Short mmCIF file of C-alpha atoms and ligand atoms in Angstrom, two decimals:
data_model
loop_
_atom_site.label_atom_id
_atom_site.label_comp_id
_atom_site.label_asym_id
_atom_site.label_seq_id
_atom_site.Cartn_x
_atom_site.Cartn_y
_atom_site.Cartn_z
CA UNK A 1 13.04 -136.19 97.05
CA UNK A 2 12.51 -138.62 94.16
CA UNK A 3 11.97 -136.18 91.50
CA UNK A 4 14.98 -134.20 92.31
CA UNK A 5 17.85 -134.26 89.14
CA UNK A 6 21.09 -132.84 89.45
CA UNK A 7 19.65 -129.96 87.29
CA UNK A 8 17.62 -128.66 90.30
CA UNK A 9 20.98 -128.48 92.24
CA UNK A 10 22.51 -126.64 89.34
CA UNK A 11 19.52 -124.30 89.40
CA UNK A 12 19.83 -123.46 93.01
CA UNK A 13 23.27 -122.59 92.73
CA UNK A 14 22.52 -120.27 89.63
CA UNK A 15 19.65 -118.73 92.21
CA UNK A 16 22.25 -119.24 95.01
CA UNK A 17 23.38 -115.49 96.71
CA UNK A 18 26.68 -117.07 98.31
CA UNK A 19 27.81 -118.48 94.95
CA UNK A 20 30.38 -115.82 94.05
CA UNK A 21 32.27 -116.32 97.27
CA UNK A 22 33.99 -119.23 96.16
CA UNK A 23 35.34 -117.90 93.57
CA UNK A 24 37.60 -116.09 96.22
CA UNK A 25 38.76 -119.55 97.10
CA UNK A 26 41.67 -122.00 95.88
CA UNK A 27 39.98 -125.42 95.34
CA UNK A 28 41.72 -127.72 93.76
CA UNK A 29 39.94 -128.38 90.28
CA UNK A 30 37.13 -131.41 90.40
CA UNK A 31 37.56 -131.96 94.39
CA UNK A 32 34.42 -132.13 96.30
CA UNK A 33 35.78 -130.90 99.68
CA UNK A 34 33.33 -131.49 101.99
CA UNK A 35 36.05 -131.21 105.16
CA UNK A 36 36.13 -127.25 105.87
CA UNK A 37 34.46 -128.06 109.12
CA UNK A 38 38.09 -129.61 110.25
CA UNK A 39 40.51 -127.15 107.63
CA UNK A 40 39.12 -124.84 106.30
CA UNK A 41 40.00 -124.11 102.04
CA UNK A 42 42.47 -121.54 101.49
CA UNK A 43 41.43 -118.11 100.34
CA UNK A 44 43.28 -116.78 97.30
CA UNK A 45 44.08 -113.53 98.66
CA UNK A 46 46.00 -116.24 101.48
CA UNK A 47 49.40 -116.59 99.18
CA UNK A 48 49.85 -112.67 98.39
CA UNK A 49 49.60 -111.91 101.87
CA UNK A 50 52.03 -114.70 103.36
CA UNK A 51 54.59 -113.78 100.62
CA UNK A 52 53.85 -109.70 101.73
CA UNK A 53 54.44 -110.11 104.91
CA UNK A 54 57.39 -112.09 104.96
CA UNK A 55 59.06 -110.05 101.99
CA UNK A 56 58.31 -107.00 102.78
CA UNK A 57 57.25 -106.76 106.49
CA UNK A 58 59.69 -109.38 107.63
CA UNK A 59 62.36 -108.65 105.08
CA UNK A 60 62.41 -105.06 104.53
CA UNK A 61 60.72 -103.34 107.65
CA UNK A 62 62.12 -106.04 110.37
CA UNK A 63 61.50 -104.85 113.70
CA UNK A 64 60.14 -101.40 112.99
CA UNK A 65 56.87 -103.84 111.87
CA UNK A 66 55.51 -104.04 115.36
CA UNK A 67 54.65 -100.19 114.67
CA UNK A 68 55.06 -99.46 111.29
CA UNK A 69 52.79 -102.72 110.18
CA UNK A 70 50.82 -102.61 113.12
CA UNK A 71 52.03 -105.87 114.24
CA UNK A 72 52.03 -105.40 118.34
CA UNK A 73 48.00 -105.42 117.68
CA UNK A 74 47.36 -107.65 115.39
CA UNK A 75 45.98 -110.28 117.57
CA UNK A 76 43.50 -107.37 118.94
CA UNK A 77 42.56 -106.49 115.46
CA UNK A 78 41.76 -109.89 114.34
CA UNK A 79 39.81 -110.59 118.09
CA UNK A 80 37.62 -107.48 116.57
CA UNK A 81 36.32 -109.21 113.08
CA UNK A 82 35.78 -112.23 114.90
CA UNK A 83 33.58 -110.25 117.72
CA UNK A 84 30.62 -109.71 115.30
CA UNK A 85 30.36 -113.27 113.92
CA UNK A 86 29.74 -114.70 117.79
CA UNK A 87 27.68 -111.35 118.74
CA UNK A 88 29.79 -109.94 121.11
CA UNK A 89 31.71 -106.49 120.83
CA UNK A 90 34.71 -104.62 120.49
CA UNK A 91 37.69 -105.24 123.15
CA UNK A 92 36.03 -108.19 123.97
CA UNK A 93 38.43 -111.46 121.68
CA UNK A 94 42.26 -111.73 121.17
CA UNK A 95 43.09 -113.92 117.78
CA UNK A 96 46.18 -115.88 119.79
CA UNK A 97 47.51 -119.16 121.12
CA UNK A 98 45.63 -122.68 120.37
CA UNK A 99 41.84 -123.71 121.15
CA UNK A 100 43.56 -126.01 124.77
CA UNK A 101 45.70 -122.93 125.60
CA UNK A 102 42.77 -120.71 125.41
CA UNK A 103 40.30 -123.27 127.56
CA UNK A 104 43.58 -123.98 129.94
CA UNK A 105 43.24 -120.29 130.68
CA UNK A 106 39.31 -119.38 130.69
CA UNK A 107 38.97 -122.60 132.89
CA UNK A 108 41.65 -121.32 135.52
CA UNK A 109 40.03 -117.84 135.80
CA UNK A 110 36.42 -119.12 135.98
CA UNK A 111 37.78 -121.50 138.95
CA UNK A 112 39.14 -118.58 140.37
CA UNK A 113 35.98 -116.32 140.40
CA UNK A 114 33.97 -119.43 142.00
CA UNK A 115 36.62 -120.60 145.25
CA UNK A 116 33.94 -122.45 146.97
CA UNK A 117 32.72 -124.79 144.21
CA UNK A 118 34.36 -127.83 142.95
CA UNK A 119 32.83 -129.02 139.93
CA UNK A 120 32.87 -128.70 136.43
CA UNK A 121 30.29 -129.62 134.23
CA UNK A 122 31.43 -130.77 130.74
CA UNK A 123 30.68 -133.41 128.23
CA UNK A 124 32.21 -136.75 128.09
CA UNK A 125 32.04 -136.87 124.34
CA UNK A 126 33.22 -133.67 123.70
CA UNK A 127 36.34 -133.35 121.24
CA UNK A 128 38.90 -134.77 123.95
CA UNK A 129 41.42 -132.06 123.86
CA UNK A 130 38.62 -129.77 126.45
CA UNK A 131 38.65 -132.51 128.60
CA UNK A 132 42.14 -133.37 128.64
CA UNK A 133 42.96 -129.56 129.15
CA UNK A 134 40.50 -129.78 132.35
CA UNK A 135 42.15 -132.80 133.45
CA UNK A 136 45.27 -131.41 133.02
CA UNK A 137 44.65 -128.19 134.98
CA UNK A 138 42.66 -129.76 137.77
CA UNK A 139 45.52 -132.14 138.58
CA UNK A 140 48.11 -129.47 138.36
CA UNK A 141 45.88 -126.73 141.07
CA UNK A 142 45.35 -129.74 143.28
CA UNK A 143 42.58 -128.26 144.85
CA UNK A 144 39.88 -131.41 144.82
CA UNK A 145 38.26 -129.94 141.94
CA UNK A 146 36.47 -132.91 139.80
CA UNK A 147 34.36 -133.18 136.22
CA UNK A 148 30.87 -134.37 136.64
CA UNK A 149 30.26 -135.60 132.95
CA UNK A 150 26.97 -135.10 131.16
CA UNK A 151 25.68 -136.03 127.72
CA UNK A 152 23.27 -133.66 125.78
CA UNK A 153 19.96 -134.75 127.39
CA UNK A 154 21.14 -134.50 131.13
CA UNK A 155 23.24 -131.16 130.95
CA UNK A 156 20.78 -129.51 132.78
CA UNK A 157 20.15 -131.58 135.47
CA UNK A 158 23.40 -131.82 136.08
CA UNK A 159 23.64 -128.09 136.76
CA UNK A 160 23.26 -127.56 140.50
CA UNK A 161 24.65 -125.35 142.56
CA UNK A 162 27.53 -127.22 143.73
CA UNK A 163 28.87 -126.06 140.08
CA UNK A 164 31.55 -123.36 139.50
CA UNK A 165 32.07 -123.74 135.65
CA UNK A 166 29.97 -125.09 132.88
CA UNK A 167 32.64 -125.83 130.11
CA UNK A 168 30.92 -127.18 126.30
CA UNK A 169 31.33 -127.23 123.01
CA UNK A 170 28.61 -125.33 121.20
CA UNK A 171 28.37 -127.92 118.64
CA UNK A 172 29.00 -132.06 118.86
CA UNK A 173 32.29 -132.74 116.62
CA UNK A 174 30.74 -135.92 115.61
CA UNK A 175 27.22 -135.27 115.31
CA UNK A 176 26.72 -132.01 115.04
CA UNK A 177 24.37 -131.56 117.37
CA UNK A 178 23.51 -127.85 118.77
CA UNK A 179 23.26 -127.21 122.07
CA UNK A 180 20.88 -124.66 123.14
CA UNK A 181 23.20 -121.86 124.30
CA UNK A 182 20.49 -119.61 125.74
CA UNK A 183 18.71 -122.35 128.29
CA UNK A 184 22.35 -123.89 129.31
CA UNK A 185 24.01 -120.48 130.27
CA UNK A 186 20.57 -119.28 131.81
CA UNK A 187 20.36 -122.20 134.03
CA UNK A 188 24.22 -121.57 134.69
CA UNK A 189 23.77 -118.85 136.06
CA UNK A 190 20.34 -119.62 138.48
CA UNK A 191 22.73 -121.98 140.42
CA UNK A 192 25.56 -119.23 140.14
CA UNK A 193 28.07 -120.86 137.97
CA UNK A 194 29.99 -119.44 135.24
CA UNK A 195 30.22 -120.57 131.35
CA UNK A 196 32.84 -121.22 129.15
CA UNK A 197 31.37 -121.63 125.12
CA UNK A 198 33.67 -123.98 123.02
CA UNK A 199 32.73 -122.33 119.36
CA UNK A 200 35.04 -124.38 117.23
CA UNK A 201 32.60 -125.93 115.15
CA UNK A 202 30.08 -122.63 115.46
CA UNK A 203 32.49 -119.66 114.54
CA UNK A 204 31.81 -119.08 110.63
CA UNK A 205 29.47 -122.02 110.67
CA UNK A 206 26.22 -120.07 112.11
CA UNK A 207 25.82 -117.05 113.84
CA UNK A 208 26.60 -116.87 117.29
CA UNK A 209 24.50 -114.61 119.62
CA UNK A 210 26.80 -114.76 122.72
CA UNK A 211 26.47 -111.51 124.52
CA UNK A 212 22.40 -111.80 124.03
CA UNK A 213 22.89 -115.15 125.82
CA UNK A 214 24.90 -113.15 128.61
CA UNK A 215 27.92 -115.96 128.35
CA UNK A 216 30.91 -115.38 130.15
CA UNK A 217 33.66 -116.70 128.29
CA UNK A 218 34.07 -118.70 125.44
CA UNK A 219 36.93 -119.74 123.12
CA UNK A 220 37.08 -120.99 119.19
CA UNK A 221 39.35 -122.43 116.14
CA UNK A 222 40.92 -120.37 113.50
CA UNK A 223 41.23 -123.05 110.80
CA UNK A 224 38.04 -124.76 110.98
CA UNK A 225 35.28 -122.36 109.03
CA UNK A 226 37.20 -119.13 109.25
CA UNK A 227 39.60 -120.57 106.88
CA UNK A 228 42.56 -119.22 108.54
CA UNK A 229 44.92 -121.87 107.83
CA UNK A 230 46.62 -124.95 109.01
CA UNK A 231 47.46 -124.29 113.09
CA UNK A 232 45.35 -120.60 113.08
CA UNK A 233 45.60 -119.10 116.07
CA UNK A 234 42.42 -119.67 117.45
CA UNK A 235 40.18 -116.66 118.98
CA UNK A 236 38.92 -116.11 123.28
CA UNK A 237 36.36 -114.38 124.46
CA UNK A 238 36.25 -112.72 128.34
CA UNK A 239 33.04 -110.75 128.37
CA UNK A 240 33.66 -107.07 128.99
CA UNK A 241 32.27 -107.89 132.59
CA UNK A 242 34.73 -109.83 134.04
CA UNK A 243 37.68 -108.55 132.67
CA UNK A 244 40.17 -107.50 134.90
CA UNK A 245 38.18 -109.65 137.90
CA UNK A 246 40.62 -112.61 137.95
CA UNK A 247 43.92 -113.72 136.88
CA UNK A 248 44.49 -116.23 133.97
CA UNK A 249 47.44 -118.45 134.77
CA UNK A 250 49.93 -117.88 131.72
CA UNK A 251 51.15 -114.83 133.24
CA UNK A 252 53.73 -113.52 130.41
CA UNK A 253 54.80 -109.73 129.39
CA UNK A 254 51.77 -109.81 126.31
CA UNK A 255 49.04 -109.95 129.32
CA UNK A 256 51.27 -107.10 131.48
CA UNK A 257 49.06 -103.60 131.81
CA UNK A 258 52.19 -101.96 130.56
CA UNK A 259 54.36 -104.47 128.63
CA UNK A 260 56.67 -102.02 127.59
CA UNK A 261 57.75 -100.82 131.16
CA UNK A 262 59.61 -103.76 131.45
CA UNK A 263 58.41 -104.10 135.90
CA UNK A 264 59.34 -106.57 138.10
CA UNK A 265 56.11 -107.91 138.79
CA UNK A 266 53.50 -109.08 137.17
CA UNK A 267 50.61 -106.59 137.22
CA UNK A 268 47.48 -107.87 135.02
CA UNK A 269 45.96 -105.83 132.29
CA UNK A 270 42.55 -105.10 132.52
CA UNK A 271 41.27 -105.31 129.33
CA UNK A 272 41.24 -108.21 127.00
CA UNK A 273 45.07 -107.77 126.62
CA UNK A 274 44.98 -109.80 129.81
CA UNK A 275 44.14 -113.08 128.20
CA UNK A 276 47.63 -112.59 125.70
CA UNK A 277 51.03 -114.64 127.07
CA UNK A 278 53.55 -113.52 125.03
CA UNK A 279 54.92 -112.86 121.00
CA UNK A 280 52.12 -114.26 118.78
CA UNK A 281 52.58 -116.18 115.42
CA UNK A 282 52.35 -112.94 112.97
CA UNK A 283 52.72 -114.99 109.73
CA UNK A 284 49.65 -116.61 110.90
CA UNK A 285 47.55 -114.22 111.67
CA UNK A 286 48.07 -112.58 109.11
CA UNK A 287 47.37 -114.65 106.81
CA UNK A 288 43.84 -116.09 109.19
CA UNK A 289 43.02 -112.33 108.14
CA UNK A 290 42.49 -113.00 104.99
CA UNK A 291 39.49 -115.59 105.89
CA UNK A 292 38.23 -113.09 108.56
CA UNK A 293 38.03 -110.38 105.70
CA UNK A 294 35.84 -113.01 103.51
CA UNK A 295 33.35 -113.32 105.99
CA UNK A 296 33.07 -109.27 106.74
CA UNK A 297 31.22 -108.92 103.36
CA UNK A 298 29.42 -112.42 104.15
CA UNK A 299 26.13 -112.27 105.71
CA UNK A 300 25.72 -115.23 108.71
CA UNK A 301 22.01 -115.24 108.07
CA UNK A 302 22.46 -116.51 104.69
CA UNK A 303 24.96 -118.57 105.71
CA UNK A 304 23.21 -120.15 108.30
CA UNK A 305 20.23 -120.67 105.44
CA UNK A 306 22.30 -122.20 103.01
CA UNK A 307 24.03 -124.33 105.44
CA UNK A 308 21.30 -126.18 106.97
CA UNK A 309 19.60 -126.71 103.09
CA UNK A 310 22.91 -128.23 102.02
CA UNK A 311 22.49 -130.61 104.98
CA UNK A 312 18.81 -131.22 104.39
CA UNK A 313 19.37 -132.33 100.80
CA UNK A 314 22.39 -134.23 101.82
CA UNK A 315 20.45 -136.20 104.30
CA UNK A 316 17.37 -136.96 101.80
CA UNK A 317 19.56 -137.91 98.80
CA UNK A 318 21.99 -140.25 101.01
CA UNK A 319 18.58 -141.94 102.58
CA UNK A 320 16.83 -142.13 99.10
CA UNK A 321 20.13 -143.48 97.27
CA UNK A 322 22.03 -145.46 99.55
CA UNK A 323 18.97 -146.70 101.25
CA UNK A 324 20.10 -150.39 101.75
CA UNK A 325 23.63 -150.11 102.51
CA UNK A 326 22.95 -149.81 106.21
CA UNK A 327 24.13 -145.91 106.75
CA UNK A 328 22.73 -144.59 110.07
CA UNK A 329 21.97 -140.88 110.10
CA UNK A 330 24.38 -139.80 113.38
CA UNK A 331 22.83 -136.48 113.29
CA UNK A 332 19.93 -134.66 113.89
CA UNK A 333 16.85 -134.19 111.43
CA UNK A 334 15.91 -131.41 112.76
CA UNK A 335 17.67 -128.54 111.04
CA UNK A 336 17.58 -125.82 114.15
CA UNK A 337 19.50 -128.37 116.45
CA UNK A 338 22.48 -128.87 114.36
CA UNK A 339 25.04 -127.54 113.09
CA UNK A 340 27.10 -127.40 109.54
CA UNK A 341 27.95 -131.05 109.42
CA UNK A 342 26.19 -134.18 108.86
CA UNK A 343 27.46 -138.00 110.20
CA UNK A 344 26.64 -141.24 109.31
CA UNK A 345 27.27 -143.97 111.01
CA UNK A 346 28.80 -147.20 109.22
CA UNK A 347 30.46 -150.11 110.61
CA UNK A 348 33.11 -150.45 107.20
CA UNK A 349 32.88 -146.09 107.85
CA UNK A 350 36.65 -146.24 108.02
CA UNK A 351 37.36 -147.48 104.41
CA UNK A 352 34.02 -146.00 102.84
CA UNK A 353 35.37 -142.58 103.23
CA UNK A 354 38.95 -143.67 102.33
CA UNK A 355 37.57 -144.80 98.80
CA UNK A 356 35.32 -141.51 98.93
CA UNK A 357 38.68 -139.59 99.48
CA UNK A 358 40.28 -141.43 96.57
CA UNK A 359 37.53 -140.59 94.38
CA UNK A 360 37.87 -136.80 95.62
CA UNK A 361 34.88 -136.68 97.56
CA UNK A 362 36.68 -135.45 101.16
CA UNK A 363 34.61 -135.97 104.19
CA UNK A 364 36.37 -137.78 107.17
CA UNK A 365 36.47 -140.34 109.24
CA UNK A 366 35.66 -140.40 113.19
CA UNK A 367 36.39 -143.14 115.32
CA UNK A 368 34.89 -145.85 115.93
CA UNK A 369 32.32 -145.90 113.08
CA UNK A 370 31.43 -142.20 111.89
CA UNK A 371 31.88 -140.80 108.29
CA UNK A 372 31.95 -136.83 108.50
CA UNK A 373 30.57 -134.52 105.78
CA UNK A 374 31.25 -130.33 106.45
CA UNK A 375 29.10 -127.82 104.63
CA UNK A 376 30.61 -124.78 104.55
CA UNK A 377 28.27 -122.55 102.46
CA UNK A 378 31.05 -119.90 101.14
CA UNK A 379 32.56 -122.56 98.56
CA UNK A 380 30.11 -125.63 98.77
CA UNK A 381 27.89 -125.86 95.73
CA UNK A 382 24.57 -127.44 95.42
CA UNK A 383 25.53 -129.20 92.83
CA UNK A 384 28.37 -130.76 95.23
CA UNK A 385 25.84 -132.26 97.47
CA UNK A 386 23.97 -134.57 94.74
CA UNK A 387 27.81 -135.54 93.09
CA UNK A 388 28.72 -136.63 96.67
CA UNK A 389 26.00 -138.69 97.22
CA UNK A 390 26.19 -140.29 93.35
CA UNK A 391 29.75 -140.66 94.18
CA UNK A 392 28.98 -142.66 97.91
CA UNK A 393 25.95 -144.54 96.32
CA UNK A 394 28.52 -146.28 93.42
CA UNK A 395 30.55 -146.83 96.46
CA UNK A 396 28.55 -148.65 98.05
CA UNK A 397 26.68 -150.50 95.07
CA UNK A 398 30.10 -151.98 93.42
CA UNK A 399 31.61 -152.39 97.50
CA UNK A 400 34.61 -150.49 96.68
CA UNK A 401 35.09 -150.15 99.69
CA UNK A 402 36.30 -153.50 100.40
CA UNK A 403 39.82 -152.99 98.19
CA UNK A 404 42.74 -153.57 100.55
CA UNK A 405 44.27 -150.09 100.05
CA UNK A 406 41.41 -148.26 101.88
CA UNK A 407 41.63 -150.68 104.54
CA UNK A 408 44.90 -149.46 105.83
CA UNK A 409 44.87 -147.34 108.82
CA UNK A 410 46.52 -143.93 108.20
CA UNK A 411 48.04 -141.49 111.05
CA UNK A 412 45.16 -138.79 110.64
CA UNK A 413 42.18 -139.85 110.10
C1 PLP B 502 39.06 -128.65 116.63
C2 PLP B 502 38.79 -128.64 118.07
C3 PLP B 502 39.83 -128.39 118.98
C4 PLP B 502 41.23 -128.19 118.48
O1 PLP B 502 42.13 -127.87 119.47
P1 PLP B 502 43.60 -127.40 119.09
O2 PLP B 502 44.10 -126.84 120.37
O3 PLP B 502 43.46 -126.39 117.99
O4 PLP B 502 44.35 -128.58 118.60
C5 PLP B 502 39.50 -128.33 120.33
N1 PLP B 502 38.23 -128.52 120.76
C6 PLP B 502 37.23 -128.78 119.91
C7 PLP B 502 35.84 -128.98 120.43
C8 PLP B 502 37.47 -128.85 118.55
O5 PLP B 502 36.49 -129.12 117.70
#
C-alpha cells in the first residue's frame, strides 16, 4: 500500500456511487465518525419528522392518529422495509420492543416447538445481553434447560441432536467476524433444532439472505446501521412457517387475533402480529423510518462492496503506518468472513481511542483491550479512512495517549 496518497482516497470517493448519500446525513462538521456500527448518524429528514409527528400528529390529530396517521400499523409497516434488507418477505418482521425483549420471546417459542430437548447452543462471547436474556428465561421456565457454549470454530460440533435452539449473533461485536449463516442453520436443522439469527451488527451492514438460508427466526437493532436513533425499536423475524405454531410469552392485547374485541382470554394472532405486546414507541418509529427510507433507494450490493474496501484499506494503512506500536489486527483478513467493523487489539486500547475521540476520530473502546472502528458505507468517505489512520499514527508516534485525561474511565465506553 506504500504508494497510496490521500489523493487516491479522494479519487475513489469522486468515483464512489454511495457518495451522495451522506449528504442526506447530519454529521457534525470535521468529525470522523467511525461508530455507526454502535449509533448510527442521524438522517436529516430525522428532525422534520420528530417535530411532525409530535406537532401535528400528536398535537393536532391526538387519538384519531392510530387511523388517521396510520399509527396502529406502524410497527408492521416498518417490519416490511426491513424484510428486504435480511431477504425475507412481507408479513414476516414487526419494528417493536428492544433487541433482549425480542430474543426473550423468539427463545421461549423455539423452546416451545422443541419440548424434548434441553439445550441451547450459543456463544460465550457473544454481546452479553443474548446470553443474559437466555439465562434469564431458562431460570424463570425452570424446566432443566442449560447453554452449551461454543466459540466460532466449534459451533458445529457442538450441534447434536440433543439441541432444541441454536441462538447467535450473525456477526462478532468485537471482531467482526461472520458466521456462515447457510452451514450453521443447515446443520441446525439435520439434528432437528431450530435457529434464532441475532442481526444487530448485519441489518444495514451487508445483505442478509435469511429466507434462502431457510432460518427460523431471527431478531436485530434499530440504531446500529439503520440509523434509527438512540433506543430504536429494534426489528423480529418469525418465518411465515411457524407463525401461529407456538406461543411467545409476553402475551399482551398488541399480539391478541382481535385486539379490538376487547375478550377475556388471550387468543394468539396468527400472523406476525403475534410477536407485538402492547402500545409501541410511535415517536420512535417514526422517526427509525426515516433511516429505513435511506436505505430503500440504497443498493446492499454496493454497500456490502464499499464496506469491506473501507475495511481493507483501513487494515493496510493501520499495518503500514502504525507498524511498531504493537496494534494486533482482532479481525479477520479475509474480507468475506467479516463484517463492517474492524478491531485492534492494544493493551493502552482504552486511552488510545479516548485521545482518538478527542481528536474527533470516534471509534470505541471494548473491554479488556479492543479499539473498535465501524464502516458504514452511506456517510463514510474514503478519504476518512487514510485521516483516521494519520490521525492514530501521530497518536501513537508523540504517545498521546499517555496524558492523564484519557486515562480516566468513563461510564460508556
Ligand atoms: C447492540 C446489541 C444488542 C443491544 O441490545 P438492546 O436490547 O438494544 O440493549 C444486543 N445484542 C447484540 C449482539 C448487540 O450487538
Amino acid at each position: 500500500m506504500s504508494e497510496l496518497s490521500r489523493n487516491f482516497f479522494l479519487d475513489l470517493d469522486r468515483c464512489d456511487e454511495l457518495a451522495s448519500f451522506r449528504d442526506e446525513f447530519h454529521l457534525p462538521e470535521d468529525l470522523i465518525y467511525l461508530d455507526g456500527n454502535s449509533l448510527g448518524a442521524m438522517p436529516l429528514s430525522a428532525k422534520q419528522r420528530a417535530i411532525d409527528v409530535v406537532e401535528r400528529e400528536w398535537g393536532q390529530d391526538l387519538i384519531t392518529s392510530w387511523n388517521k396517521n396510520n399509527w396502529f400499523h406502524l410497527a408492521e409497516k416498518l417490519g416490511d422495509k426491513i424484510a428486504r434488507l435480511i431477504g425475507v418477505g412481507l408479513g414476516e418482521v414487526m419494528a417493536c420492543d428492544a433487541t433482549g425483549i425480542n430474543l426473550y420471546k423468539l427463545l421461549a417459542m423455539a423452546l416451545d416447538m422443541r419440548p424434548d430437548r434441553k439445550v441451547i447452543v450459543m456463544e460465550g462471547s457473544n454481546f452479553p445481553t443474548d446470553n443474559y436474556t437466555a439465562q434469564g428465561l431458562i431460570k424463570h421456565l425452570d424446566r432443566g434447560h442449560q447453554i452449551r457454549f461454543a466459540e466460532k470454530d466449534d459451533i458445529l460440533t457442538a450441534i447434536t441432536d440433543d439441541v432444541a435452539v441454536v441462538s447467535l449473533t450473525q456477526v462478532h461485536y468485537k471482531t467482526g467476524h461472520l458466521l456462515d449463516m447457510e452451514e450453521i442453520t443447515n446443520k441446525a436443522h439435520e439434528v432437528g433444532a431450530l435457529v434464532i439469527w441475532d442481526l444487530c451488527h448485519s441489518a444495514g451492514a451487508l445483505a442478509v439472505d435469511l429466507n434462502n438460508c431457510n432460518a427460523d427466526f431471527a431478531l436485530g437493532c434499530g440504531y446500529k446501521y439503520l440509523n434509527g436513533g438512540p433506543g430504536a425499536p429494534a426489528f423480529i423475524f418469525v418465518a411465515r412457517r411457524h407463525q401461529g405454531k407456538a406461543m411467545q410469552p409476553l402475551t399482551g392485547w398488541w399480539g391478541h387475533a382481535a385486539p379490538f374485541a376487547f375478550e377475556k382470554d388471550y387468543r394468539p394472532a396468527d400472523n406476525i402480529q403475534q410477536t407485538l405486546t402492547g402500545t409501541q414507541p410511535i415517536l420512535s418509529l417514526a422517526v427509525l423510518e426515516c433511516g429505513l427510507e435511506i436505505f430503500e433507494r440504497a443498493d446492499m450490493a454496493k454497500i456490502r462492496e464499499k464496506s469491506m474496501n473501507l475495511c481493507d484499506y483501513f487494515i493496510g494503512l493501520v499495518e503500514e503506518h502504525c507498524e511498531e506500536y504493537g496494534l494486533s489486527l482482532a479481525t479477520t483478513r479475509h474480507r468475506e468472513e467479516r463484517g463492517s467493523q474492524v478491531s485492534f487489539q492494544h493493551e493502552k486500547g482504552f486511552a488510545i481511542m479516548q485521545a482518538l475521540i478527542a481528536s474527533k476520530v470516534v471509534g470505541d473502546f471494548r473491554a479488556p483491550d479492543i479499539i473498535r472502528f465501524g464502516f458504514t458505507p452511506l456517510y463514510t468517505r474514503y478519504v476518512d479512512v487514510w485521516d483516521a489512520v494519520i490521525c492514530l499514527k501521530n497518536i501513537m508516534e508523540n504517545e498521546l495517549w499517555r496524558k492523564p485525561e484519557y486515562n480516566q474511565l468513563t461510564a460508556v465506553t
